[in-house]
Amino acid sequence: MTKLQVDHLSFAYQADQPNVLNQINWVPETGSFNLLIGPSGSGKSTLLKAMAGLLPKFGGVITAGQVLLNDEPIQPLAPFERAKRIAMLFQNPDRQFAMRTARLQLVFALENLQLPTETINQRVAFAINALHLEQIADQDLLTLSGGEKQRVALAIIIAMDSDIILLDEPFASVDPAARLSLLTDLKKMQLEQHKTIIISDHDLSGYQELVDYLFAIDTDSGTLNQQSLSKLVNLPAQTPFYGVPKTDGHLRWQELTLTVGKSRQLLINSDFTLPTGQIGLLSGANGIGKSTLFKALSHQVKYDGRVTWDDQDTAKIKLKNWAKKVALIFQSASDQFVTMTVQEEVALSQQHSLATDYWTDERVQTALENLHLNHLTEHVVYQLSGGQQKKLQVLSMLIMGQPILLLDEPLAGLDIDSVHTVMTLINQSIHETDQSVLMISHQRAGLADFIDYELIFKNQQLDLVGEAPNA
């Protein structure tokens, strides 16, 4: 079996900057299931990338220590040799795709391991079956939902059959049922195939019966410490968000029908008015059509029925003008950035803001401080952690000030304190500027004080949860 050792590792992204990781010592027990926790930006992704041998080759500098694979330094090994022993799933699955479909991507990944054709075919078939990808294996990856892409990425990891599997926030865009299923599959792999599993996750639910060891990175010191498994018990139960939306709002859809391909209908004859000054949660299984609905409302895909703005058919509004009314916040934060640094991204949003009276320089600076981004203003946006990118993305889009905000997984990769900070920022903004928010999120913890109503997307319909029983 493969032995992985982190030996007094210290790491910084710039030689003249403080270390992100400090004196990390860790030898994961072979065949164990490990959970790695810590606040957004604490260095979890950095540690996993270093353990996979990706750093410092792809950024930063090791200021002390090393990572050893079978008692040898990991960096000199050829990538395909490392991948045979260690596989890593990134926060953003798109970064692992180079081919058009899941099946082609699986073949491509295994060809890079220089495996025989017969072995490749066997592993591809096994991975597709194990992750239940039969229906989407030959579908264009660009058309899949975030959760479906994550399943494809995990299938690639399974097909590689590496001894050690590193997963960085693998369930951030995955619905609860699919998350439980994937966790069960991973546990089965650990027990039956003696894999060493290391998962970074902010959501602690579902791990109680799975985890052998719990570790946390301390943000202030950059050190790694083992934690008690008692942190995984007695977690708050997740319940529906009850509430009735207000009836007044600019944006309304009537008899809205969404179809993909030639005949697959996602939504049939839906009617709803998006209320002003409220935050709605749009929930539902992966691939059900939530992101497609957002794309339809932002006029990026075709639809049947009517989408109106103050009773005017929006099909007659030019896309450039419609973009000043409806903002779509993408699942992948990095896809939304158009400049290089945090400061440049914020400044560009301020330059084009529709709410300059509210988003003053002072308010922007306060928001950066609350989001713990103020010390990162000169950092390249693509070098931020996944959680830091999400916080910057949300802030930038709030500053833009469009009346309608469609947020597609804005909380993915955020710890519970960051969730509260981001939601507080959104809540304050919409009430001061009369915005409407509809949000897709599989992250439900910490949202009870902010969600005004919940729409559940299922059976080609949008159903309102409504008032609480006995309310």
XYZ file of C-alpha atoms in Angstrom, residues 120-388:
269
model
C -9.288 1.111 -19.666
C -12.533 -0.279 -21.065
C -13.169 -2.304 -17.906
C -12.541 0.628 -15.585
C -14.658 3.030 -17.653
C -17.626 0.647 -17.556
C -17.168 0.088 -13.820
C -16.980 3.807 -12.992
C -20.028 4.702 -15.085
C -22.032 1.988 -13.358
C -20.739 2.797 -9.872
C -21.703 6.486 -10.119
C -24.947 5.822 -12.047
C -23.843 7.860 -15.059
C -25.453 5.711 -17.753
C -27.944 8.438 -18.737
C -25.351 11.229 -19.022
C -22.138 9.401 -19.975
C -22.341 10.575 -23.603
C -23.937 13.948 -22.938
C -21.926 17.130 -23.473
C -20.249 18.003 -20.155
C -21.088 21.679 -20.661
C -24.801 20.847 -20.419
C -24.567 19.016 -17.070
C -25.522 20.520 -13.736
C -22.869 21.262 -11.120
C -23.837 18.180 -9.151
C -23.730 15.965 -12.234
C -20.278 17.294 -13.117
C -19.114 16.477 -9.607
C -20.320 12.891 -10.016
C -18.409 12.634 -13.304
C -15.268 13.991 -11.649
C -15.619 11.444 -8.848
C -16.096 8.676 -11.426
C -12.731 9.645 -12.926
C -11.125 9.353 -9.491
C -12.710 5.929 -8.970
C -11.571 4.735 -12.407
C -7.983 5.740 -11.701
C -7.990 3.232 -8.823
C -5.379 5.178 -6.827
C -4.551 4.032 -3.298
C -5.032 7.522 -1.836
C -8.018 9.701 -2.767
C -8.036 13.422 -1.919
C -11.371 15.222 -2.282
C -11.607 19.006 -1.939
C -15.178 20.082 -1.101
C -16.586 17.328 -3.347
C -20.237 17.862 -2.379
C -20.515 21.654 -2.569
C -23.004 21.506 -5.475
C -24.522 18.101 -4.753
C -28.071 17.585 -3.457
C -28.484 15.838 -0.068
C -29.599 12.488 -1.481
C -26.748 12.338 -3.992
C -24.305 13.457 -1.288
C -25.324 10.590 0.983
C -25.049 8.146 -1.910
C -21.548 9.345 -2.828
C -20.408 9.188 0.790
C -21.690 5.620 0.988
C -19.784 4.735 -2.188
C -16.581 6.246 -0.796
C -16.912 4.379 2.481
C -17.451 1.150 0.560
C -14.282 1.808 -1.448
C -12.343 2.438 1.737
C -13.495 -0.757 3.412
C -13.516 -3.132 0.455
C -10.576 -1.793 -1.561
C -8.554 -0.437 1.386
C -8.393 3.079 -0.037
C -7.161 5.981 2.055
C -9.810 8.704 1.839
C -9.161 12.331 2.803
C -12.064 14.766 2.366
C -12.145 18.521 2.939
C -15.677 19.645 3.786
C -17.501 22.427 5.634
C -20.715 20.432 5.983
C -20.220 17.910 8.802
C -23.548 16.129 8.330
C -23.490 12.467 7.348
C -19.953 11.758 8.533
C -20.680 10.426 12.016
C -20.614 6.736 11.049
C -17.962 7.096 8.344
C -14.959 8.999 9.664
C -12.005 7.367 11.380
C -10.053 10.568 12.009
C -10.974 14.267 12.105
C -8.365 16.991 11.527
C -8.608 20.786 11.512
C -6.370 23.570 10.207
C -6.135 26.597 12.458
C -6.398 29.791 10.397
C -4.252 31.931 12.694
C -1.350 29.515 13.111
C -1.609 27.458 9.921
C -1.112 24.289 11.940
C -2.911 20.941 11.725
C -4.473 19.345 14.791
C -6.459 16.164 15.341
C -9.989 16.743 16.659
C -12.469 14.706 18.662
C -15.038 12.802 16.603
C -17.679 14.139 19.006
C -17.823 17.235 16.755
C -19.691 15.111 14.221
C -22.623 14.191 16.496
C -25.779 16.044 17.513
C -25.727 18.330 14.476
C -28.813 20.495 13.829
C -31.499 18.811 11.723
C -32.183 20.344 8.320
C -35.827 21.271 7.787
C -37.786 23.034 5.025
C -37.879 26.824 5.044
C -41.437 27.888 5.625
C -42.743 31.244 4.468
C -45.026 32.917 1.964
C -43.552 35.323 -0.609
C -44.973 38.788 -1.036
C -47.098 39.318 -4.132
C -45.418 42.475 -5.416
C -42.394 42.286 -7.693
C -41.144 43.419 -11.086
C -40.230 39.998 -12.516
C -42.917 37.462 -13.266
C -43.106 34.302 -15.327
C -46.330 32.829 -16.708
C -46.890 29.356 -18.159
C -43.106 29.007 -18.278
C -42.019 25.741 -19.884
C -38.404 24.593 -20.191
C -37.257 21.847 -22.535
C -33.794 20.404 -23.145
C -32.902 18.433 -26.215
C -35.825 17.634 -28.473
C -38.321 16.362 -25.945
C -37.139 16.335 -22.314
C -39.309 18.785 -20.401
C -37.860 20.193 -17.184
C -40.649 22.610 -16.242
C -44.256 22.812 -17.394
C -46.567 25.843 -17.199
C -45.054 27.493 -14.119
C -46.357 30.820 -12.770
C -44.582 32.919 -10.140
C -43.814 36.511 -9.200
C -40.378 37.126 -7.721
C -41.035 39.292 -4.657
C -39.079 42.477 -4.030
C -36.995 42.679 -0.858
C -37.065 38.956 -0.096
C -34.675 36.010 -0.394
C -36.077 32.807 -1.828
C -34.408 29.397 -1.845
C -34.753 27.214 -4.945
C -34.107 23.587 -4.002
C -34.272 20.283 -5.848
C -32.214 17.341 -7.027
C -29.158 17.694 -9.243
C -30.055 17.877 -12.929
C -33.709 18.729 -12.232
C -33.448 22.090 -14.047
C -32.631 24.740 -11.425
C -29.683 26.285 -13.272
C -31.586 26.050 -16.558
C -34.401 28.090 -14.995
C -31.888 30.779 -14.050
C -30.476 30.780 -17.566
C -33.978 31.158 -18.990
C -34.794 34.081 -16.697
C -31.535 35.774 -17.704
C -32.340 35.087 -21.396
C -29.429 32.721 -21.981
C -31.553 29.761 -23.101
C -34.844 29.510 -24.950
C -38.139 28.990 -23.136
C -41.858 28.795 -23.828
C -44.342 31.016 -22.021
C -43.825 34.586 -20.853
C -41.250 36.315 -18.681
C -42.427 39.851 -17.920
C -41.073 42.982 -16.242
C -43.862 45.179 -14.907
C -46.176 43.330 -17.323
C -43.912 44.030 -20.320
C -42.795 40.964 -22.290
C -39.052 40.831 -21.707
C -38.447 39.004 -24.985
C -38.597 42.471 -26.551
C -35.829 43.851 -24.296
C -32.310 43.820 -25.715
C -29.969 41.458 -23.901
C -27.612 44.320 -22.987
C -30.453 46.156 -21.265
C -31.839 42.999 -19.672
C -28.438 42.364 -18.069
C -28.902 45.638 -16.190
C -32.024 44.228 -14.568
C -31.170 40.565 -13.969
C -27.799 39.356 -12.690
C -26.849 35.686 -12.795
C -24.163 34.644 -10.306
C -22.495 31.539 -11.764
C -21.778 28.314 -9.886
C -18.097 28.698 -10.690
C -16.865 31.966 -9.226
C -13.721 32.036 -11.366
C -15.859 32.085 -14.524
C -17.301 35.451 -13.412
C -14.029 37.305 -12.882
C -12.784 39.578 -15.663
C -9.737 41.214 -14.022
C -6.644 39.893 -12.228
C -6.705 41.163 -8.646
C -9.309 41.489 -5.900
C -8.997 45.273 -5.936
C -9.437 45.464 -9.720
C -12.515 43.234 -9.602
C -14.181 45.355 -6.919
C -13.215 48.617 -8.650
C -14.735 47.422 -11.937
C -18.019 46.610 -10.203
C -18.029 50.047 -8.568
C -17.380 51.674 -11.941
C -20.485 50.044 -13.453
C -22.652 49.999 -10.313
C -26.350 50.833 -10.537
C -26.406 51.519 -6.783
C -23.576 53.996 -6.224
C -25.472 55.856 -3.491
C -25.497 52.691 -1.386
C -22.149 51.155 -2.357
C -19.891 53.975 -1.261
C -16.128 53.478 -0.900
C -16.597 53.266 2.862
C -19.297 50.591 2.606
C -17.239 48.570 0.139
C -14.224 48.704 2.459
C -16.365 47.589 5.402
C -17.706 44.682 3.360
C -14.172 43.618 2.401
C -13.195 43.663 6.066
C -16.247 41.657 7.136
C -15.510 39.088 4.436
C -11.826 38.942 5.484
C -10.767 39.976 1.998
C -9.259 43.364 2.894
C -5.755 41.897 3.281
C -6.021 40.171 -0.103
C -6.768 43.159 -2.343
C -3.534 42.797 -4.332
C -3.879 39.007 -4.666
C -4.651 37.402 -8.018
C -8.278 36.282 -7.905
C -7.455 32.845 -9.313
C -5.072 32.147 -6.426
C -7.743 32.673 -3.784
C -9.313 29.698 -2.059
C -12.684 28.509 -3.346
C -14.464 30.130 -0.408
C -12.626 33.437 -0.855
